[in-house]
PDB file of C-alpha atoms in Angstrom:
ATOM      1  CA  MET A 255     -22.068   9.309  16.063  1.00  0.00           C
ATOM      2  CA  ARG A 256     -19.316  11.528  15.075  1.00  0.00           C
ATOM      3  CA  LYS A 257     -19.941  15.128  14.565  1.00  0.00           C
ATOM      4  CA  THR A 258     -19.235  16.776  11.209  1.00  0.00           C
ATOM      5  CA  THR A 259     -16.510  19.530  11.902  1.00  0.00           C
ATOM      6  CA  PHE A 260     -15.567  22.345   9.418  1.00  0.00           C
ATOM      7  CA  PRO A 261     -11.952  21.333   8.842  1.00  0.00           C
ATOM      8  CA  ALA A 262     -13.126  17.733   8.032  1.00  0.00           C
ATOM      9  CA  VAL A 263     -15.610  19.096   5.476  1.00  0.00           C
ATOM     10  CA  LEU A 264     -12.921  21.436   3.888  1.00  0.00           C
ATOM     11  CA  ALA A 265     -10.360  18.481   3.723  1.00  0.00           C
ATOM     12  CA  THR A 266     -12.846  16.203   2.026  1.00  0.00           C
ATOM     13  CA  PHE A 267     -14.007  19.004  -0.337  1.00  0.00           C
ATOM     14  CA  VAL A 268     -10.425  19.633  -1.596  1.00  0.00           C
ATOM     15  CA  VAL A 269      -9.754  15.844  -2.124  1.00  0.00           C
ATOM     16  CA  CYS A 270     -13.111  15.375  -4.047  1.00  0.00           C
ATOM     17  CA  PHE A 271     -12.554  18.609  -6.051  1.00  0.00           C
ATOM     18  CA  LEU A 272      -9.033  17.701  -7.033  1.00  0.00           C
ATOM     19  CA  PHE A 273     -10.153  14.218  -8.072  1.00  0.00           C
ATOM     20  CA  TRP A 274     -13.034  15.918 -10.230  1.00  0.00           C
ATOM     21  CA  ILE A 275     -10.409  17.961 -11.894  1.00  0.00           C
ATOM     22  CA  VAL A 276      -7.973  15.234 -12.527  1.00  0.00           C
ATOM     23  CA  LEU A 277     -10.743  13.028 -14.100  1.00  0.00           C
ATOM     24  CA  ASP A 278     -12.508  15.793 -15.936  1.00  0.00           C
ATOM     25  CA  PHE A 279      -9.431  17.685 -17.035  1.00  0.00           C
ATOM     26  CA  SER A 280     -11.343  20.708 -18.632  1.00  0.00           C
ATOM     27  CA  PHE A 281     -11.198  24.138 -17.231  1.00  0.00           C
ATOM     28  CA  LYS A 282     -14.335  25.805 -18.463  1.00  0.00           C
ATOM     29  CA  VAL A 283     -16.137  27.713 -15.488  1.00  0.00           C
ATOM     30  CA  GLU A 284     -19.453  25.769 -15.748  1.00  0.00           C
ATOM     31  CA  GLU A 285     -17.600  22.425 -15.343  1.00  0.00           C
ATOM     32  CA  LEU A 286     -15.548  23.736 -12.256  1.00  0.00           C
ATOM     33  CA  VAL A 287     -18.772  25.127 -10.709  1.00  0.00           C
ATOM     34  CA  ALA A 288     -20.679  21.854 -11.266  1.00  0.00           C
ATOM     35  CA  GLY A 289     -17.595  20.009  -9.778  1.00  0.00           C
ATOM     36  CA  ALA A 290     -17.567  22.408  -6.695  1.00  0.00           C
ATOM     37  CA  VAL A 291     -21.231  21.849  -6.079  1.00  0.00           C
ATOM     38  CA  VAL A 292     -21.026  18.079  -6.290  1.00  0.00           C
ATOM     39  CA  SER A 293     -17.876  18.015  -4.161  1.00  0.00           C
ATOM     40  CA  LEU A 294     -19.381  20.066  -1.443  1.00  0.00           C
ATOM     41  CA  ALA A 295     -22.539  17.731  -1.252  1.00  0.00           C
ATOM     42  CA  VAL A 296     -20.302  14.796  -1.051  1.00  0.00           C
ATOM     43  CA  ALA A 297     -18.132  16.340   1.519  1.00  0.00           C
ATOM     44  CA  LEU A 298     -21.097  17.377   3.801  1.00  0.00           C
ATOM     45  CA  PHE A 299     -22.479  13.861   3.762  1.00  0.00           C
ATOM     46  CA  SER A 300     -19.314  11.840   4.093  1.00  0.00           C
ATOM     47  CA  ALA A 301     -16.743  13.989   5.978  1.00  0.00           C
ATOM     48  CA  ARG A 302     -17.512  12.262   9.379  1.00  0.00           C
ATOM     49  CA  PHE A 303     -16.709   8.952   7.939  1.00  0.00           C
ATOM     50  CA  PHE A 304     -13.612  10.129   6.013  1.00  0.00           C
ATOM     51  CA  ILE A 305     -11.792  12.073   8.668  1.00  0.00           C
ATOM     52  CA  HIS A 306     -11.352  10.249  12.033  1.00  0.00           C
ATOM     53  CA  GLU A 307      -8.866  12.731  13.611  1.00  0.00           C
ATOM     54  CA  LYS A 308      -7.851  16.295  13.355  1.00  0.00           C
ATOM     55  CA  ALA A 309      -7.923  17.276   9.777  1.00  0.00           C
ATOM     56  CA  GLY A 310      -5.179  19.908  10.234  1.00  0.00           C
ATOM     57  CA  TRP A 311      -2.334  17.798   9.048  1.00  0.00           C
ATOM     58  CA  PHE A 312      -3.773  17.831   5.611  1.00  0.00           C
ATOM     59  CA  PHE A 313      -2.910  21.467   5.310  1.00  0.00           C
ATOM     60  CA  ASN A 314       0.520  21.376   6.928  1.00  0.00           C
ATOM     61  CA  PRO A 315       3.076  21.711   4.024  1.00  0.00           C
ATOM     62  CA  VAL A 316       5.860  20.014   6.019  1.00  0.00           C
ATOM     63  CA  LYS A 317       4.019  16.986   6.761  1.00  0.00           C
ATOM     64  CA  LEU A 318       2.537  16.730   3.073  1.00  0.00           C
ATOM     65  CA  PHE A 319       6.089  17.256   1.822  1.00  0.00           C
ATOM     66  CA  ASN A 320       7.231  14.451   4.204  1.00  0.00           C
ATOM     67  CA  LEU A 321       4.434  12.193   2.943  1.00  0.00           C
ATOM     68  CA  LEU A 322       5.606  12.951  -0.698  1.00  0.00           C
ATOM     69  CA  PHE A 323       9.161  12.307   0.204  1.00  0.00           C
ATOM     70  CA  TYR A 324       8.148   8.968   1.582  1.00  0.00           C
ATOM     71  CA  TRP A 325       6.227   8.019  -1.518  1.00  0.00           C
ATOM     72  CA  ILE A 326       8.972   9.086  -3.909  1.00  0.00           C
ATOM     73  CA  CYS A 327      12.168   8.255  -2.182  1.00  0.00           C
ATOM     74  CA  ILE A 328      11.842   5.797   0.597  1.00  0.00           C
ATOM     75  CA  PHE A 329       9.000   3.512  -0.274  1.00  0.00           C
ATOM     76  CA  PRO A 330      10.057   2.745  -3.955  1.00  0.00           C
ATOM     77  CA  VAL A 331      13.761   1.753  -2.837  1.00  0.00           C
ATOM     78  CA  GLU A 332      12.246  -1.045  -0.271  1.00  0.00           C
ATOM     79  CA  LEU A 333       9.776  -1.904  -2.989  1.00  0.00           C
ATOM     80  CA  ILE A 334      12.415  -2.680  -5.480  1.00  0.00           C
ATOM     81  CA  LYS A 335      14.654  -4.413  -3.184  1.00  0.00           C
ATOM     82  CA  ALA A 336      11.766  -6.871  -2.062  1.00  0.00           C
ATOM     83  CA  ASN A 337      10.671  -7.250  -5.663  1.00  0.00           C
ATOM     84  CA  VAL A 338      14.089  -8.340  -6.881  1.00  0.00           C
ATOM     85  CA  ASP A 339      14.322 -10.677  -3.925  1.00  0.00           C
ATOM     86  CA  MET A 340      11.042 -12.193  -4.740  1.00  0.00           C
ATOM     87  CA  ALA A 341      11.552 -12.600  -8.337  1.00  0.00           C
ATOM     88  CA  LYS A 342      14.828 -14.382  -7.651  1.00  0.00           C
ATOM     89  CA  ARG A 343      12.897 -16.789  -5.519  1.00  0.00           C
ATOM     90  CA  CYS A 344      10.253 -17.395  -8.216  1.00  0.00           C
ATOM     91  CA  PHE A 345      12.792 -17.990 -11.067  1.00  0.00           C
ATOM     92  CA  THR A 346      14.807 -20.601  -9.026  1.00  0.00           C
ATOM     93  CA  GLY A 347      11.883 -22.914  -8.465  1.00  0.00           C
ATOM     94  CA  CYS A 348      10.084 -21.567  -5.450  1.00  0.00           C
ATOM     95  CA  THR A 349      11.818 -23.987  -3.124  1.00  0.00           C
ATOM     96  CA  ASN A 350      14.030 -21.715  -0.918  1.00  0.00           C
ATOM     97  CA  ILE A 351      11.135 -20.320   1.146  1.00  0.00           C
ATOM     98  CA  ASN A 352      10.506 -20.647   4.837  1.00  0.00           C
ATOM     99  CA  PRO A 353       7.009 -19.125   5.495  1.00  0.00           C
ATOM    100  CA  GLY A 354       5.596 -18.179   8.989  1.00  0.00           C
ATOM    101  CA  ILE A 355       3.601 -15.684  10.798  1.00  0.00           C
ATOM    102  CA  VAL A 356       5.337 -13.334  13.113  1.00  0.00           C
ATOM    103  CA  LYS A 357       4.072 -10.816  15.588  1.00  0.00           C
ATOM    104  CA  ILE A 358       5.926  -7.498  15.716  1.00  0.00           C
ATOM    105  CA  PRO A 359       5.480  -4.381  17.888  1.00  0.00           C
ATOM    106  CA  VAL A 360       4.631  -1.074  16.227  1.00  0.00           C
ATOM    107  CA  ASP A 361       5.253   2.403  17.706  1.00  0.00           C
ATOM    108  CA  MET A 362       2.417   4.365  15.950  1.00  0.00           C
ATOM    109  CA  LYS A 363      -0.531   5.922  17.805  1.00  0.00           C
ATOM    110  CA  SER A 364      -2.536   7.498  14.819  1.00  0.00           C
ATOM    111  CA  ASP A 365      -5.192   5.470  13.084  1.00  0.00           C
ATOM    112  CA  TYR A 366      -3.820   6.692   9.645  1.00  0.00           C
ATOM    113  CA  GLY A 367      -0.208   5.971  10.442  1.00  0.00           C
ATOM    114  CA  GLN A 368      -1.118   2.410  11.220  1.00  0.00           C
ATOM    115  CA  ALA A 369      -3.202   1.955   8.112  1.00  0.00           C
ATOM    116  CA  ALA A 370      -0.503   3.490   6.084  1.00  0.00           C
ATOM    117  CA  LEU A 371       2.221   1.216   7.616  1.00  0.00           C
ATOM    118  CA  ALA A 372       0.136  -1.903   7.300  1.00  0.00           C
ATOM    119  CA  ASN A 373      -0.604  -1.177   3.614  1.00  0.00           C
ATOM    120  CA  SER A 374       3.142  -0.415   2.948  1.00  0.00           C
ATOM    121  CA  ILE A 375       3.987  -3.810   4.402  1.00  0.00           C
ATOM    122  CA  THR A 376       1.465  -5.539   2.394  1.00  0.00           C
ATOM    123  CA  LEU A 377       2.547  -3.805  -0.817  1.00  0.00           C
ATOM    124  CA  THR A 378       6.141  -4.985  -0.316  1.00  0.00           C
ATOM    125  CA  PRO A 379       6.394  -8.565  -1.649  1.00  0.00           C
ATOM    126  CA  GLY A 380       7.434 -11.156   0.828  1.00  0.00           C
ATOM    127  CA  THR A 381       5.419  -9.607   3.722  1.00  0.00           C
ATOM    128  CA  MET A 382       1.870  -9.320   4.279  1.00  0.00           C
ATOM    129  CA  THR A 383      -0.172  -7.969   7.189  1.00  0.00           C
ATOM    130  CA  LEU A 384      -2.807 -10.392   8.640  1.00  0.00           C
ATOM    131  CA  ASP A 385      -4.250  -8.458  11.709  1.00  0.00           C
ATOM    132  CA  ILE A 386      -3.746  -5.644  14.059  1.00  0.00           C
ATOM    133  CA  ALA A 387      -3.931  -6.209  17.829  1.00  0.00           C
ATOM    134  CA  GLU A 388      -3.562  -4.120  20.854  1.00  0.00           C
ATOM    135  CA  GLU A 389      -2.301  -5.370  24.086  1.00  0.00           C
ATOM    136  CA  ASP A 390      -1.508  -3.062  27.133  1.00  0.00           C
ATOM    137  CA  GLY A 391      -1.322   0.086  25.082  1.00  0.00           C
ATOM    138  CA  GLN A 392       1.127  -1.454  22.609  1.00  0.00           C
ATOM    139  CA  THR A 393       0.111  -2.170  19.107  1.00  0.00           C
ATOM    140  CA  TYR A 394       1.032  -5.248  17.304  1.00  0.00           C
ATOM    141  CA  TYR A 395       1.038  -6.519  13.727  1.00  0.00           C
ATOM    142  CA  TYR A 396       0.688 -10.133  12.721  1.00  0.00           C
ATOM    143  CA  ILE A 397       2.738 -10.520   9.527  1.00  0.00           C
ATOM    144  CA  HIS A 398       3.056 -13.402   7.063  1.00  0.00           C
ATOM    145  CA  TRP A 399       6.659 -13.481   6.154  1.00  0.00           C
ATOM    146  CA  ILE A 400       7.951 -15.512   3.109  1.00  0.00           C
ATOM    147  CA  ASP A 401      11.488 -16.110   4.764  1.00  0.00           C
ATOM    148  CA  VAL A 402      11.340 -15.965   8.553  1.00  0.00           C
ATOM    149  CA  THR A 403      14.834 -15.313   9.941  1.00  0.00           C
ATOM    150  CA  ALA A 404      14.143 -13.793  13.305  1.00  0.00           C
ATOM    151  CA  THR A 405      10.994 -13.186  15.650  1.00  0.00           C
ATOM    152  CA  GLY A 406       9.745 -10.397  17.890  1.00  0.00           C
ATOM    153  CA  LYS A 407      11.590  -7.084  17.863  1.00  0.00           C
ATOM    154  CA  GLU A 408      14.357  -8.186  15.393  1.00  0.00           C
ATOM    155  CA  ALA A 409      11.738  -9.268  12.897  1.00  0.00           C
ATOM    156  CA  GLY A 410      10.058  -5.841  13.374  1.00  0.00           C
ATOM    157  CA  ASP A 411      13.333  -4.124  12.405  1.00  0.00           C
ATOM    158  CA  ALA A 412      13.877  -6.384   9.384  1.00  0.00           C
ATOM    159  CA  ILE A 413      10.461  -5.956   8.028  1.00  0.00           C
ATOM    160  CA  LYS A 414       9.266  -2.281   8.736  1.00  0.00           C
ATOM    161  CA  GLY A 415      12.830  -0.690   9.250  1.00  0.00           C
ATOM    162  CA  ASN A 416      12.942   2.330   6.990  1.00  0.00           C
ATOM    163  CA  LEU A 417       9.181   2.504   6.317  1.00  0.00           C
ATOM    164  CA  GLU A 418       8.340   3.272   9.956  1.00  0.00           C
ATOM    165  CA  LYS A 419      10.926   5.873  10.258  1.00  0.00           C
ATOM    166  CA  GLY A 420       9.541   7.635   7.196  1.00  0.00           C
ATOM    167  CA  LEU A 421       5.979   7.567   8.319  1.00  0.00           C
ATOM    168  CA  ARG A 422       6.707   8.671  11.669  1.00  0.00           C
ATOM    169  CA  ARG A 423       7.696  12.023  10.363  1.00  0.00           C
ATOM    170  CA  VAL A 424       4.168  12.368   9.016  1.00  0.00           C
ATOM    171  CA  TRP A 425       1.893  10.786  11.662  1.00  0.00           C
ATOM    172  CA  GLU A 426       2.862  10.414  15.405  1.00  0.00           C
TER     173      GLU A 426
ATOM    174  CA  MET B 111      13.269   8.058 -30.219  1.00  0.00           C
ATOM    175  CA  LEU B 112      15.470   7.890 -26.955  1.00  0.00           C
ATOM    176  CA  ILE B 113      12.312   8.245 -24.933  1.00  0.00           C
ATOM    177  CA  ARG B 114      10.656   5.670 -26.898  1.00  0.00           C
ATOM    178  CA  ILE B 115      13.386   3.157 -26.110  1.00  0.00           C
ATOM    179  CA  ILE B 116      13.316   4.167 -22.354  1.00  0.00           C
ATOM    180  CA  ALA B 117       9.599   3.510 -22.320  1.00  0.00           C
ATOM    181  CA  ASP B 118       9.889   0.259 -24.098  1.00  0.00           C
ATOM    182  CA  VAL B 119      12.520  -0.831 -21.494  1.00  0.00           C
ATOM    183  CA  LEU B 120      10.484   0.074 -18.599  1.00  0.00           C
ATOM    184  CA  ILE B 121       7.454  -1.974 -19.890  1.00  0.00           C
ATOM    185  CA  PHE B 122       9.749  -4.873 -20.378  1.00  0.00           C
ATOM    186  CA  ILE B 123      11.001  -4.676 -16.960  1.00  0.00           C
ATOM    187  CA  GLY B 124       7.400  -4.571 -15.774  1.00  0.00           C
ATOM    188  CA  ALA B 125       6.663  -7.809 -17.935  1.00  0.00           C
ATOM    189  CA  ILE B 126       9.653  -9.474 -16.434  1.00  0.00           C
ATOM    190  CA  PHE B 127       8.350  -8.947 -12.911  1.00  0.00           C
ATOM    191  CA  ALA B 128       4.722 -10.022 -13.859  1.00  0.00           C
ATOM    192  CA  THR B 129       6.209 -13.218 -15.266  1.00  0.00           C
ATOM    193  CA  ALA B 130       7.934 -13.905 -11.914  1.00  0.00           C
ATOM    194  CA  GLY B 131       4.787 -13.252  -9.987  1.00  0.00           C
ATOM    195  CA  THR B 132       2.954 -15.622 -12.546  1.00  0.00           C
ATOM    196  CA  ILE B 133       5.488 -18.397 -12.039  1.00  0.00           C
ATOM    197  CA  GLY B 134       5.209 -17.957  -8.199  1.00  0.00           C
ATOM    198  CA  VAL B 135       1.545 -18.147  -8.261  1.00  0.00           C
ATOM    199  CA  LEU B 136       1.608 -21.313 -10.226  1.00  0.00           C
ATOM    200  CA  LYS B 137       4.394 -23.066  -8.498  1.00  0.00           C
ATOM    201  CA  MET B 138       4.399 -21.917  -4.685  1.00  0.00           C
ATOM    202  CA  PRO B 139       3.381 -24.718  -2.226  1.00  0.00           C
ATOM    203  CA  ASP B 140       0.776 -22.906  -0.231  1.00  0.00           C
ATOM    204  CA  THR B 141      -2.060 -20.300  -0.244  1.00  0.00           C
ATOM    205  CA  TYR B 142      -0.207 -17.660   1.514  1.00  0.00           C
ATOM    206  CA  SER B 143       3.037 -17.940  -0.367  1.00  0.00           C
ATOM    207  CA  ARG B 144       0.990 -17.670  -3.597  1.00  0.00           C
ATOM    208  CA  MET B 145      -0.722 -14.450  -2.470  1.00  0.00           C
ATOM    209  CA  GLN B 146       2.937 -13.211  -1.672  1.00  0.00           C
ATOM    210  CA  ALA B 147       4.126 -13.891  -5.255  1.00  0.00           C
ATOM    211  CA  SER B 148       1.158 -12.217  -6.605  1.00  0.00           C
ATOM    212  CA  THR B 149       2.114  -8.997  -5.031  1.00  0.00           C
ATOM    213  CA  CYS B 150       5.000  -8.870  -7.536  1.00  0.00           C
ATOM    214  CA  ILE B 151       2.602  -8.543 -10.393  1.00  0.00           C
ATOM    215  CA  SER B 152       0.581  -5.733  -8.941  1.00  0.00           C
ATOM    216  CA  THR B 153       3.400  -3.600  -7.661  1.00  0.00           C
ATOM    217  CA  LEU B 154       6.606  -3.506  -9.842  1.00  0.00           C
ATOM    218  CA  GLY B 155       4.855  -5.187 -12.791  1.00  0.00           C
ATOM    219  CA  MET B 156       2.225  -2.549 -12.829  1.00  0.00           C
ATOM    220  CA  LEU B 157       4.560   0.317 -11.809  1.00  0.00           C
ATOM    221  CA  GLY B 158       6.896  -0.485 -14.828  1.00  0.00           C
ATOM    222  CA  ALA B 159       3.979  -0.639 -17.331  1.00  0.00           C
ATOM    223  CA  ALA B 160       2.476   2.618 -15.799  1.00  0.00           C
ATOM    224  CA  LEU B 161       5.843   4.437 -15.984  1.00  0.00           C
ATOM    225  CA  GLY B 162       6.322   3.452 -19.614  1.00  0.00           C
ATOM    226  CA  ALA B 163       2.886   4.521 -20.338  1.00  0.00           C
ATOM    227  CA  LEU B 164       3.516   7.797 -18.550  1.00  0.00           C
ATOM    228  CA  LEU B 165       6.617   8.562 -20.669  1.00  0.00           C
ATOM    229  CA  TYR B 166       4.796   7.587 -23.890  1.00  0.00           C
ATOM    230  CA  ALA B 167       1.880   9.790 -23.057  1.00  0.00           C
ATOM    231  CA  ILE B 168       4.002  12.947 -22.246  1.00  0.00           C
ATOM    232  CA  PHE B 169       6.692  12.612 -24.906  1.00  0.00           C
ATOM    233  CA  VAL B 170       5.096  10.915 -27.888  1.00  0.00           C
ATOM    234  CA  MET B 171       1.465  11.569 -27.533  1.00  0.00           C
ATOM    235  CA  GLY B 172       1.884  14.918 -25.901  1.00  0.00           C
ATOM    236  CA  SER B 173      -1.289  14.579 -24.079  1.00  0.00           C
ATOM    237  CA  ALA B 174      -1.417  15.928 -20.491  1.00  0.00           C
ATOM    238  CA  SER B 175      -4.722  14.389 -19.586  1.00  0.00           C
ATOM    239  CA  THR B 176      -3.719  10.783 -20.680  1.00  0.00           C
ATOM    240  CA  ALA B 177      -0.672  11.304 -18.458  1.00  0.00           C
ATOM    241  CA  ILE B 178      -2.626  12.413 -15.387  1.00  0.00           C
ATOM    242  CA  LYS B 179      -5.052   9.427 -15.946  1.00  0.00           C
ATOM    243  CA  VAL B 180      -2.127   7.023 -15.964  1.00  0.00           C
ATOM    244  CA  CYS B 181      -1.076   8.541 -12.644  1.00  0.00           C
ATOM    245  CA  VAL B 182      -4.512   8.250 -11.157  1.00  0.00           C
ATOM    246  CA  ILE B 183      -4.683   4.441 -12.300  1.00  0.00           C
ATOM    247  CA  ALA B 184      -1.406   3.708 -10.537  1.00  0.00           C
ATOM    248  CA  LEU B 185      -2.396   5.683  -7.452  1.00  0.00           C
ATOM    249  CA  LEU B 186      -5.818   3.880  -7.208  1.00  0.00           C
ATOM    250  CA  ILE B 187      -4.136   0.204  -7.624  1.00  0.00           C
ATOM    251  CA  PHE B 188      -1.647   1.110  -4.966  1.00  0.00           C
ATOM    252  CA  VAL B 189      -4.337   2.316  -2.562  1.00  0.00           C
ATOM    253  CA  THR B 190      -6.889  -0.542  -3.125  1.00  0.00           C
ATOM    254  CA  ASN B 191      -4.678  -3.475  -3.610  1.00  0.00           C
ATOM    255  CA  PRO B 192      -3.545  -3.984  -0.048  1.00  0.00           C
ATOM    256  CA  VAL B 193      -6.993  -3.697   1.277  1.00  0.00           C
ATOM    257  CA  GLY B 194      -8.175  -6.619  -0.739  1.00  0.00           C
ATOM    258  CA  ALA B 195      -5.122  -8.529   0.324  1.00  0.00           C
ATOM    259  CA  HIS B 196      -5.684  -7.998   4.039  1.00  0.00           C
ATOM    260  CA  ALA B 197      -9.268  -9.138   3.750  1.00  0.00           C
ATOM    261  CA  ILE B 198      -8.202 -12.389   1.517  1.00  0.00           C
ATOM    262  CA  VAL B 199      -5.440 -13.416   3.748  1.00  0.00           C
ATOM    263  CA  LYS B 200      -7.315 -12.937   6.944  1.00  0.00           C
ATOM    264  CA  GLY B 201     -10.419 -14.599   5.659  1.00  0.00           C
ATOM    265  CA  ALA B 202      -8.412 -17.592   4.459  1.00  0.00           C
ATOM    266  CA  TYR B 203      -6.917 -17.948   7.908  1.00  0.00           C
ATOM    267  CA  ARG B 204     -10.028 -17.603   9.805  1.00  0.00           C
ATOM    268  CA  HIS B 205     -11.705 -20.001   7.459  1.00  0.00           C
ATOM    269  CA  GLY B 206      -9.117 -22.643   8.469  1.00  0.00           C
ATOM    270  CA  ILE B 207      -6.838 -22.893   5.372  1.00  0.00           C
ATOM    271  CA  ARG B 208      -3.430 -24.133   6.626  1.00  0.00           C
ATOM    272  CA  PRO B 209      -0.290 -24.968   4.530  1.00  0.00           C
ATOM    273  CA  GLU B 210       0.412 -28.732   4.137  1.00  0.00           C
ATOM    274  CA  LYS B 211       3.869 -28.351   5.726  1.00  0.00           C
ATOM    275  CA  PRO B 212       3.167 -26.605   9.037  1.00  0.00           C
ATOM    276  CA  MET B 213       4.709 -23.148   9.471  1.00  0.00           C
ATOM    277  CA  GLU B 214       7.819 -22.923  11.550  1.00  0.00           C
ATOM    278  CA  VAL B 215       6.732 -19.769  13.355  1.00  0.00           C
ATOM    279  CA  ASP B 216       2.979 -19.132  13.837  1.00  0.00           C
ATOM    280  CA  ASP B 217       2.273 -16.483  16.419  1.00  0.00           C
ATOM    281  CA  PHE B 218      -1.210 -15.882  15.163  1.00  0.00           C
ATOM    282  CA  ARG B 219      -2.241 -19.480  15.810  1.00  0.00           C
ATOM    283  CA  ARG B 220      -0.573 -19.474  19.055  1.00  0.00           C
ATOM    284  CA  ASP B 221      -2.539 -16.179  20.267  1.00  0.00           C
ATOM    285  CA  PHE B 222      -6.110 -16.889  18.663  1.00  0.00           C
ATOM    286  CA  ASP B 223      -6.463 -20.715  18.020  1.00  0.00           C
ATOM    287  CA  GLU B 224      -9.573 -22.203  19.423  1.00  0.00           C
TER     288      GLU B 224
END
C-alpha cells in the first residue's frame, strides 16, 4: 500500500478546505475551524488515494498558471470549433458521418497528464476515448472518431493537436 | 439592461446547442455516434446556460455566493462527465454492441478481438 506523505496531505487538505469555503461561503471563525478539522481528517485518510505522484506541482505557480491558461484560452477554442462542427452535422440530417475507432500515439508520461488529455478529448464532441494501452513504453489511446479522415500519427495530430501542447506545459 | 440581454443571448446559444445534441441523439444511426452527439448538450449547451446564469447572478442578483455555486456546478459537470462517458462507451464495446454498418477503421477490434 502507498504511504501517506506530508505534501500529499497538505495538497488534499488545501483542496478540501477550498471546496468547503466555496460551498459554505460564510467567513465566521467557528465555521472555518470546523471546516479545517473536517478537511484535515479527510486529507489524512484519503491523501494516499488522491495523490499518486509528487504533490509539489500543486504549489508551483507557473504550472498552476499554465493549467489555468489551458482551461481559459486553449481548451474553449477547440471546444467551440468541435461543437459548431457537430451541430452542423446534427442539423443537416446526421448523414455525413464516417465513424471509426483509431489508435493514436501519445507522448505523456504522467498519470495526471494522461487522464487530463483523455478527458479533454472525450469532452470535445466528435472524439471519445475508449481505452488507454501501453506497448513498448509508448502510450496509445483508442479513440472513437465521428469523421475518420486519417489514421495513426496524422489522426493523432488532428485530434489532440493543441490540447497536448497546452497540457505538456503542465505535466511532463 | 445590457447585461440582461447578454445573459439571455448566452442562454439562447446554450439552448441551440442542446437542441442540436437532442436531434443527434434521436437521429444518429448507431450507439457510439449517439453518445458523440450527446456530448454537445453537456459541454457548450451547459456552458452557455451556466455563463448566462453567472452574469445574471453577478449583475442582476448581486449575490457572490450564487455566482460561485454556478462556477462549481460547471466545474463538477466538466470533471465528472467524461468519466461516465469512458465507462459507458468501453462497456458497450466490450458487451458486443457493434454498429449495423461496419466501421471503416476499427483498430480496437483489430487489437483486442477474440
